[in-house]
Coordinates of C-alpha atoms in Angstrom, one line a residue:
X1 CA 22.0 1.7 -42.9
X2 CA 23.8 -0.9 -45.0
X3 CA 23.2 -4.6 -45.1
X4 CA 20.6 -7.0 -46.2
X5 CA 17.0 -6.9 -44.7
X6 CA 16.0 -9.9 -42.6
X7 CA 18.2 -12.5 -44.4
X8 CA 19.5 -15.7 -42.7
X9 CA 22.7 -13.6 -41.9
X10 CA 20.9 -10.8 -40.0
X11 CA 20.5 -10.8 -36.5
X12 CA 17.4 -12.3 -35.0
X13 CA 16.0 -8.9 -33.9
X14 CA 16.4 -7.4 -37.7
X15 CA 14.7 -10.4 -39.1
X16 CA 11.9 -10.4 -36.7
X17 CA 11.5 -6.6 -37.2
X18 CA 12.0 -6.8 -41.2
X19 CA 14.6 -3.9 -41.3
X20 CA 18.1 -4.0 -42.5
X21 CA 21.1 -5.4 -40.5
X22 CA 24.6 -4.3 -40.7
X23 CA 25.8 -7.5 -39.4
X24 CA 28.0 -5.8 -36.7
X25 CA 29.2 -8.2 -33.9
X26 CA 28.6 -9.0 -31.1
X27 CA 25.6 -6.5 -31.4
X28 CA 24.4 -4.8 -34.5
X29 CA 24.1 -0.9 -34.6
X30 CA 20.3 -1.0 -35.1
X31 CA 19.6 -2.9 -31.8
X32 CA 22.2 -0.7 -29.7
X33 CA 20.6 2.4 -31.1
X34 CA 17.3 1.3 -30.1
X35 CA 18.2 0.7 -26.7
X36 CA 16.3 -1.4 -23.9
X37 CA 16.1 -4.5 -26.2
X38 CA 19.6 -6.1 -26.6
X39 CA 20.7 -7.7 -29.8
X40 CA 19.9 -11.5 -29.7
X41 CA 22.8 -12.3 -31.9
X42 CA 23.0 -14.1 -35.1
X43 CA 22.8 -17.9 -33.9
X44 CA 19.6 -19.5 -35.1
X45 CA 17.8 -21.4 -32.4
X46 CA 16.6 -24.9 -33.1
X47 CA 14.0 -25.2 -30.3
X48 CA 10.5 -25.4 -31.0
X49 CA 7.8 -23.5 -29.2
X50 CA 5.3 -25.5 -27.0
X51 CA 2.4 -25.0 -24.7
X52 CA 2.9 -26.6 -21.4
X53 CA 0.9 -27.9 -18.5
X54 CA 1.6 -30.6 -16.5
X55 CA -1.4 -33.0 -15.6
X56 CA -2.4 -33.7 -12.1
X57 CA -3.7 -37.4 -11.2
X58 CA -4.6 -38.8 -7.6
X59 CA -1.9 -39.0 -5.1
X60 CA -0.3 -35.8 -6.2
X61 CA 1.5 -37.6 -8.9
X62 CA 2.5 -35.4 -11.9
X63 CA 2.1 -37.2 -15.3
X64 CA 4.4 -36.3 -18.3
X65 CA 3.0 -33.2 -20.3
X66 CA 2.1 -33.5 -23.8
X67 CA 4.2 -31.1 -26.1
X68 CA 1.3 -29.3 -27.4
X69 CA 0.3 -28.3 -23.6
X70 CA 3.3 -26.4 -22.6
X71 CA 2.3 -23.3 -20.6
X72 CA 3.8 -20.0 -21.0
X73 CA 6.5 -19.1 -18.5
X74 CA 6.1 -15.8 -16.8
X75 CA 8.8 -12.8 -17.5
X76 CA 12.1 -12.9 -15.9
X77 CA 14.0 -9.6 -15.2
X78 CA 17.6 -10.3 -16.2
X79 CA 20.7 -7.9 -16.9
X80 CA 20.2 -6.8 -20.5
X81 CA 23.4 -8.4 -21.8
X82 CA 21.5 -11.9 -21.3
X83 CA 18.0 -11.0 -21.5
X84 CA 15.5 -13.7 -22.4
X85 CA 12.0 -13.3 -23.5
X86 CA 9.2 -15.5 -21.9
X87 CA 8.7 -17.3 -25.4
X88 CA 12.7 -18.0 -25.3
X89 CA 12.3 -19.5 -21.8
X90 CA 9.1 -21.3 -22.7
X91 CA 10.9 -23.0 -25.3
X92 CA 14.0 -23.7 -23.6
X93 CA 12.3 -25.2 -20.6
X94 CA 9.9 -27.6 -23.2
X95 CA 13.1 -28.6 -25.3
X96 CA 14.8 -29.5 -22.0
X97 CA 12.0 -31.6 -20.7
X98 CA 11.5 -33.5 -23.9
X99 CA 15.4 -34.1 -24.3
X100 CA 16.4 -34.9 -20.7
X101 CA 13.5 -37.3 -20.0
X102 CA 13.2 -40.1 -22.5
X103 CA 9.8 -40.8 -24.0
X104 CA 8.5 -43.2 -21.2
X105 CA 4.4 -42.9 -20.8
X106 CA 4.8 -44.6 -17.3
X107 CA 6.9 -42.1 -15.8
X108 CA 5.6 -40.0 -13.3
X109 CA 6.7 -38.0 -10.0
X110 CA 6.2 -41.0 -7.8
X111 CA 9.2 -42.8 -9.6
X112 CA 11.4 -40.0 -10.5
X113 CA 11.5 -37.1 -8.1
X114 CA 13.5 -34.7 -10.3
X115 CA 10.8 -35.2 -13.1
X116 CA 8.1 -34.1 -10.7
X117 CA 10.1 -31.1 -9.7
X118 CA 10.8 -30.0 -13.1
X119 CA 7.1 -30.9 -14.3
X120 CA 5.8 -28.9 -11.4
X121 CA 8.0 -25.6 -12.2
X122 CA 5.6 -24.1 -14.8
X123 CA 3.1 -23.9 -12.1
X124 CA 5.3 -22.0 -9.7
X125 CA 6.9 -19.8 -12.3
X126 CA 6.7 -15.9 -11.3
X127 CA 5.9 -16.6 -7.5
X128 CA 10.0 -16.9 -6.7
X129 CA 12.7 -14.9 -8.8
X130 CA 15.3 -17.1 -7.2
X131 CA 13.5 -20.2 -8.4
X132 CA 13.1 -19.0 -12.0
X133 CA 16.6 -18.1 -12.2
X134 CA 18.1 -21.2 -10.9
X135 CA 15.8 -23.6 -13.0
X136 CA 16.2 -21.3 -16.4
X137 CA 20.1 -21.3 -15.6
X138 CA 20.2 -24.8 -15.3
X139 CA 18.4 -25.7 -18.2
X140 CA 20.3 -23.2 -20.3
X141 CA 23.6 -24.6 -19.3
X142 CA 22.5 -28.3 -20.1
X143 CA 21.0 -27.4 -23.6
X144 CA 24.0 -25.4 -24.3
X145 CA 26.5 -28.0 -23.6
X146 CA 24.3 -30.6 -25.3
X147 CA 23.9 -28.5 -28.5
X148 CA 27.4 -27.0 -28.4
X149 CA 25.7 -23.5 -28.1
X150 CA 28.3 -21.8 -26.3
X151 CA 26.5 -18.5 -26.1
X152 CA 23.2 -20.2 -24.6
X153 CA 25.9 -21.9 -21.9
X154 CA 27.5 -18.9 -21.1
X155 CA 24.1 -17.2 -20.6
X156 CA 22.8 -19.9 -18.6
X157 CA 25.9 -19.6 -16.2
X158 CA 25.2 -15.9 -15.9
X159 CA 21.5 -16.5 -14.7
X160 CA 22.7 -19.4 -12.8
X161 CA 25.4 -17.1 -11.0
X162 CA 22.8 -14.5 -10.3
X163 CA 20.4 -17.2 -8.6
X164 CA 23.5 -18.1 -6.4
X165 CA 23.8 -14.4 -5.4
X166 CA 20.2 -14.1 -4.7
X167 CA 20.2 -17.2 -2.3
X168 CA 23.3 -16.0 -0.6
X169 CA 21.2 -12.6 0.3
X170 CA 18.6 -14.8 1.7
X171 CA 20.8 -16.7 3.8
X172 CA 22.8 -13.6 5.1
X173 CA 19.4 -12.1 5.8
X174 CA 18.5 -15.1 8.1
X175 CA 15.0 -15.2 6.4
X176 CA 13.2 -18.3 7.2
X177 CA 13.3 -20.8 4.2
X178 CA 10.2 -21.0 2.0
X179 CA 9.0 -23.7 -0.4
X180 CA 10.5 -22.0 -3.2
X181 CA 13.7 -21.4 -1.4
X182 CA 14.1 -25.0 -0.9
X183 CA 13.2 -26.0 -4.5
X184 CA 15.8 -23.6 -5.6
X185 CA 18.5 -25.4 -3.1
X186 CA 17.6 -28.7 -4.7
X187 CA 18.3 -27.1 -8.3
X188 CA 21.6 -25.9 -6.8
X189 CA 22.2 -29.4 -5.2
X190 CA 21.7 -31.2 -8.5
X191 CA 24.4 -28.9 -10.1
X192 CA 26.8 -28.5 -7.3
X193 CA 26.3 -31.2 -4.9
X194 CA 24.8 -31.8 -1.1
X195 CA 23.1 -28.9 0.8
X196 CA 21.9 -29.1 4.3
X197 CA 19.2 -26.3 3.9
X198 CA 16.5 -28.9 4.0
X199 CA 17.0 -29.5 7.9
X200 CA 15.4 -25.9 8.3
X201 CA 12.3 -26.5 6.9
X202 CA 8.9 -27.4 8.5
X203 CA 7.7 -30.3 6.4
X204 CA 3.9 -29.5 7.6
X205 CA 3.6 -26.6 5.4
X206 CA 3.1 -26.5 1.6
X207 CA 2.4 -28.9 -0.9
X208 CA 3.4 -32.1 0.9
X209 CA 4.1 -34.3 -2.5
X210 CA 6.3 -31.4 -3.7
X211 CA 8.2 -31.2 -0.4
X212 CA 8.5 -35.0 -0.1
X213 CA 10.2 -35.3 -3.4
X214 CA 12.6 -32.4 -2.5
X215 CA 13.6 -34.4 0.6
X216 CA 13.9 -37.8 -1.3
X217 CA 16.2 -36.0 -3.7
X218 CA 18.0 -34.6 -1.0
X219 CA 18.4 -38.2 0.8
X220 CA 20.0 -39.6 -2.6
X221 CA 22.6 -36.8 -2.7
X222 CA 23.6 -36.9 0.8
X223 CA 23.9 -40.9 0.7
X224 CA 26.0 -40.3 -2.3
X225 CA 28.3 -37.8 -0.7
X226 CA 28.6 -39.5 2.6
X227 CA 29.5 -43.0 1.0
X228 CA 31.8 -41.6 -1.4
X229 CA 34.0 -38.8 0.1
X230 CA 36.6 -38.4 2.9
X231 CA 34.6 -35.7 4.3
X232 CA 31.8 -38.2 5.6
X233 CA 33.6 -38.1 9.0
X234 CA 32.2 -34.3 9.1
X235 CA 28.8 -34.8 7.6
X236 CA 25.7 -34.8 9.5
X237 CA 23.5 -37.5 7.9
X238 CA 20.5 -36.7 9.9
X239 CA 18.2 -36.0 6.9
X240 CA 18.5 -39.5 6.0
X241 CA 16.4 -40.4 9.1
X242 CA 13.6 -38.1 8.6
X243 CA 10.4 -39.8 7.7
X244 CA 12.0 -43.0 8.3
X245 CA 9.0 -45.0 8.8
X246 CA 6.7 -43.4 5.8
X247 CA 8.1 -45.9 3.0
X248 CA 10.4 -48.8 2.1
X249 CA 12.8 -46.5 0.6
X250 CA 12.8 -44.2 3.6
X251 CA 13.5 -47.0 5.9
X252 CA 16.5 -48.0 3.6
X253 CA 18.0 -44.5 3.9
X254 CA 17.7 -44.7 7.7
X255 CA 19.5 -48.1 7.6
X256 CA 22.2 -46.3 5.5
X257 CA 22.7 -43.5 7.9
X258 CA 23.4 -46.5 10.8
X259 CA 25.6 -48.2 8.4
X260 CA 27.7 -44.7 7.8
X261 CA 27.9 -44.2 11.7
X262 CA 29.4 -47.9 11.7
X263 CA 31.8 -47.0 9.1
X264 CA 32.7 -43.9 11.1
X265 CA 33.6 -45.6 14.1
X266 CA 35.9 -48.1 11.8
X267 CA 37.7 -45.3 10.5
X268 CA 38.6 -44.0 14.0
X269 CA 40.0 -47.3 14.9
X270 CA 42.6 -47.1 12.0
X271 CA 45.9 -46.7 13.1
X272 CA 45.5 -47.6 16.7
X273 CA 47.7 -50.5 18.2
X274 CA 46.3 -54.0 17.7
X275 CA 45.9 -54.5 21.4
X276 CA 43.9 -51.5 21.8
X277 CA 41.4 -51.9 18.9
X278 CA 40.6 -55.6 19.3
X279 CA 37.9 -55.0 21.9
X280 CA 36.5 -52.1 19.9
X281 CA 36.6 -54.1 16.7
X282 CA 34.7 -56.9 18.4
X283 CA 31.9 -54.7 19.6
X284 CA 31.8 -53.0 16.4
X285 CA 31.3 -56.4 14.5
X286 CA 28.3 -57.1 17.0
X287 CA 26.6 -53.9 16.1
X288 CA 27.2 -54.7 12.1
X289 CA 25.5 -58.1 12.7
X290 CA 22.6 -56.8 14.3
X291 CA 22.0 -54.1 11.7
X292 CA 22.5 -56.5 9.0
X293 CA 19.9 -59.0 10.6
X294 CA 17.3 -56.0 11.0
X295 CA 17.8 -55.3 7.5
X296 CA 17.2 -59.1 6.3
X297 CA 14.4 -59.6 8.9
X298 CA 12.6 -56.4 9.4
X299 CA 12.7 -54.5 6.0
X300 CA 12.9 -57.6 3.8
X301 CA 9.8 -59.3 5.4
X302 CA 7.9 -56.2 6.6
X303 CA 8.6 -53.5 3.9
X304 CA 9.4 -55.4 0.6
X305 CA 5.9 -56.8 0.1
X306 CA 4.7 -53.2 -0.5
X307 CA 6.7 -53.1 -3.7
X308 CA 5.7 -54.1 -7.0
X309 CA 7.2 -57.7 -7.2
X310 CA 10.6 -59.0 -6.7
X311 CA 13.8 -59.0 -9.1
X312 CA 13.3 -61.6 -11.8
X313 CA 16.1 -63.1 -13.7
X314 CA 15.6 -62.9 -17.4
X315 CA 17.4 -64.0 -20.7
X316 CA 20.1 -61.9 -21.5
X317 CA 18.9 -61.5 -24.8
X318 CA 16.0 -59.5 -23.2
X319 CA 18.2 -56.7 -21.9
X320 CA 21.0 -57.1 -24.3
X321 CA 20.6 -53.9 -26.7
X322 CA 24.0 -53.0 -25.2
X323 CA 26.0 -56.2 -24.6
X324 CA 28.5 -54.2 -22.1
X325 CA 25.6 -53.3 -19.7
X326 CA 25.1 -57.2 -18.9
X327 CA 26.7 -59.0 -16.0
X328 CA 30.5 -60.0 -16.8
X329 CA 29.9 -63.4 -15.9
X330 CA 27.9 -65.0 -19.0
X331 CA 26.3 -67.5 -16.6
X332 CA 24.7 -64.7 -14.6
X333 CA 21.2 -63.7 -15.7
X334 CA 20.2 -59.8 -15.5
X335 CA 17.4 -58.8 -13.5
X336 CA 14.1 -57.5 -14.9
X337 CA 11.7 -55.5 -12.7
X338 CA 7.9 -54.8 -12.5
X339 CA 8.6 -51.1 -12.4
X340 CA 11.5 -48.6 -12.4
X341 CA 10.4 -47.8 -8.6
X342 CA 10.8 -51.1 -7.5
X343 CA 14.2 -51.5 -9.4
X344 CA 15.6 -48.3 -7.8
X345 CA 14.5 -49.4 -4.1
X346 CA 16.0 -53.0 -4.5
X347 CA 19.3 -51.4 -5.8
X348 CA 19.1 -49.2 -2.6
X349 CA 18.4 -52.4 -0.6
X350 CA 21.6 -53.9 -2.0
X351 CA 23.7 -50.7 -1.3
X352 CA 22.5 -50.8 2.1
X353 CA 23.6 -54.4 2.7
X354 CA 27.0 -53.9 0.6
X355 CA 27.9 -51.1 3.1
X356 CA 27.4 -53.0 6.0
X357 CA 29.2 -56.2 4.6
X358 CA 32.4 -53.9 3.5
X359 CA 32.5 -52.7 7.4
X360 CA 32.4 -56.5 8.7
X361 CA 35.1 -57.6 5.9
X362 CA 37.3 -54.4 6.8
X363 CA 36.8 -54.8 10.9
X364 CA 37.8 -58.6 10.4
X365 CA 40.5 -57.7 8.2
X366 CA 42.0 -55.2 11.0
X367 CA 41.6 -58.1 13.3
X368 CA 43.8 -60.3 11.0
X369 CA 41.0 -62.9 10.7
X370 CA 41.4 -63.3 6.7
X371 CA 37.6 -62.8 6.3
X372 CA 35.5 -64.4 3.5
X373 CA 34.5 -61.8 0.9
X374 CA 31.6 -63.8 -0.6
X375 CA 28.9 -62.2 1.2
X376 CA 30.2 -58.7 0.2
X377 CA 30.8 -59.8 -3.5
X378 CA 27.3 -61.4 -3.6
X379 CA 25.7 -57.8 -2.9
X380 CA 28.0 -56.0 -5.6
X381 CA 26.8 -58.6 -8.2
X382 CA 23.3 -58.0 -7.3
X383 CA 23.8 -54.4 -8.1
X384 CA 25.7 -55.3 -11.4
X385 CA 22.8 -57.7 -12.4
X386 CA 20.3 -54.7 -12.3
X387 CA 22.5 -52.3 -14.5
X388 CA 21.0 -53.6 -17.8
X389 CA 17.4 -52.7 -16.8
X390 CA 18.3 -49.2 -15.4
X391 CA 20.3 -48.3 -18.4
X392 CA 17.6 -48.9 -20.9
X393 CA 16.8 -45.7 -22.7
X394 CA 13.4 -45.4 -21.3
X395 CA 14.9 -45.5 -17.7
X396 CA 18.3 -44.0 -18.1
X397 CA 17.7 -40.4 -17.3
X398 CA 15.8 -41.2 -14.2
X399 CA 18.2 -43.7 -13.1
X400 CA 21.4 -41.9 -13.4
X401 CA 21.8 -40.8 -9.6
X402 CA 20.9 -44.3 -8.3
X403 CA 23.4 -46.1 -10.7
X404 CA 26.2 -44.1 -9.6
X405 CA 25.6 -44.9 -6.0
X406 CA 25.3 -48.4 -6.6
X407 CA 28.2 -48.7 -9.1
X408 CA 30.5 -46.5 -6.8
X409 CA 29.9 -49.3 -3.8
X410 CA 30.3 -52.2 -5.8
X411 CA 33.5 -50.7 -7.5
X412 CA 34.9 -50.2 -3.8
X413 CA 33.7 -53.9 -3.1
X414 CA 36.1 -55.0 -6.2
X415 CA 39.0 -52.6 -5.0
X416 CA 38.8 -54.7 -1.4
X417 CA 38.7 -57.9 -3.0
X418 CA 41.4 -57.1 -6.0
X419 CA 38.9 -58.1 -8.7
X420 CA 40.2 -56.1 -11.6
X421 CA 38.0 -57.6 -14.2
X422 CA 34.8 -56.9 -12.2
X423 CA 36.2 -53.5 -11.3
X424 CA 36.9 -52.5 -15.0
X425 CA 33.4 -53.7 -15.8
X426 CA 32.1 -51.2 -13.3
X427 CA 34.2 -48.4 -14.6
X428 CA 33.1 -49.1 -18.2
X429 CA 29.4 -48.3 -17.5
X430 CA 30.5 -44.8 -16.0
X431 CA 30.8 -43.2 -19.6
X432 CA 27.4 -44.3 -20.7
X433 CA 25.9 -42.4 -17.6
X434 CA 28.2 -39.4 -18.2
X435 CA 27.0 -39.2 -21.9
X436 CA 23.4 -38.7 -20.6
X437 CA 24.3 -35.7 -18.8
X438 CA 25.7 -36.8 -15.3
X439 CA 29.1 -35.3 -15.5
X440 CA 30.0 -36.4 -12.0
X441 CA 30.1 -40.2 -13.4
X442 CA 33.6 -39.3 -14.9
X443 CA 34.9 -37.8 -11.9
X444 CA 33.5 -40.9 -10.0
X445 CA 35.7 -43.2 -12.3
X446 CA 38.6 -41.0 -12.1
X447 CA 38.6 -41.0 -8.0
X448 CA 38.0 -44.8 -8.1
X449 CA 41.1 -45.7 -10.3
X450 CA 43.2 -43.7 -8.2
X451 CA 41.7 -45.6 -4.9
X452 CA 42.4 -49.0 -7.2
X453 CA 45.9 -47.9 -7.8
X454 CA 46.6 -47.0 -4.3
X455 CA 45.2 -50.2 -2.9
X456 CA 47.6 -52.3 -5.6
X457 CA 50.7 -50.5 -4.5
X458 CA 50.2 -51.3 -0.8
X459 CA 52.6 -54.0 0.5
X460 CA 51.3 -57.7 0.9
X461 CA 49.7 -58.1 4.4
X462 CA 49.3 -54.2 5.2
X463 CA 46.1 -53.0 6.8
X464 CA 43.1 -52.6 4.0
X465 CA 43.0 -49.1 2.6
X466 CA 39.7 -47.4 3.3
X467 CA 38.9 -45.3 0.4
X468 CA 36.4 -43.1 2.1
X469 CA 38.9 -42.3 4.7
X470 CA 41.5 -41.1 2.3
X471 CA 41.8 -37.8 0.6
X472 CA 42.3 -38.0 -2.9
X473 CA 45.2 -35.6 -3.0
X474 CA 47.1 -38.0 -1.0
X475 CA 47.0 -40.8 -3.4

């Protein structure tokens, strides 16, 4: 056979076997003749093999694994055209963990549920072909895009699609969901969007810490979906109320569920004659004021004390590594927090308060009262003051989801008020989030610019545009 033996130009299989390679593409003849083992191609992989084993501490937290302790993943049966050995999958997963999550020794599963789910994956590998495919598919797509390795990304899509097909068979067979099925669903949700499968699960079974992390991540996705799409009128936000009394953050998700119901009732009033909607608007306002009082009395006084301190204004120089992350007002100090967990919960508190205030503002606008937007703007600014802390390199990957949720609500507030400077400041943050791998940030920015342009084109004195109740295709 012609060619040069095991040189840098030979395919990976020929180099490993130390035989001559004819350099044919996409597969060399030597590999084709062998059969059973596909030609791995000619692209070198820059990934480093590690040994991985997550460390367990009290309260079922999963601490960051050291790169020298990565456990070998089990073999995964895949079609021959894109088969991956256990070693290749191990190095891909290890590289993903140390690429996606910034070096932060304090990061743990209690702070970042996605980290908990990914760090636990090696302990579950081999137990579910569906779970293995969903995770390795997502990992391959992410690393392929990040390293501009089109072949790896393509193989990742193929593995991911095979996982979707396996999930379809489970759903069509009406088989009861297992913990690994729900684990896979949360991976699909991360890549695709929200899912309602968690409602079918009995949360008393299996590893409670793992189930809690899955549920918590599903709540974030549900809140994001219902607060930012016109389909919120049809979405059942029941999962936001699950385990409502268990923690301060779960209580806030329950409050957001109530605020979503208020906003849904407001959307139903749009288009009704003024006389017909006046009484309904007054009743809606009273419900909003009651919920707002509960947030600031019950939650702030009874749940906030369980957090690690309160937001603390700090010098702009302390968080000024990227000046564009600082509040637009030079006299407004950014917030520092005792922990990332506290920062995320307080941001969710401001989101809940802002959603309620926007319903009040919009309802009063429909009553032609000329409402004061100052309270609404206050919560939007509180969100903006937390951006610099959450966008620090050690926090960014664990904060992307909550940042998008917070910025999307602040942007809608500035759309309501017509404050273009603050709106543009929010839009300038999205590219930084998108650069970290959260592609939905770019789509969110595009939608919000459409909402802004539609709001600005309305005749003066017309009814306020409700972005959540308007299909993007219509603006």
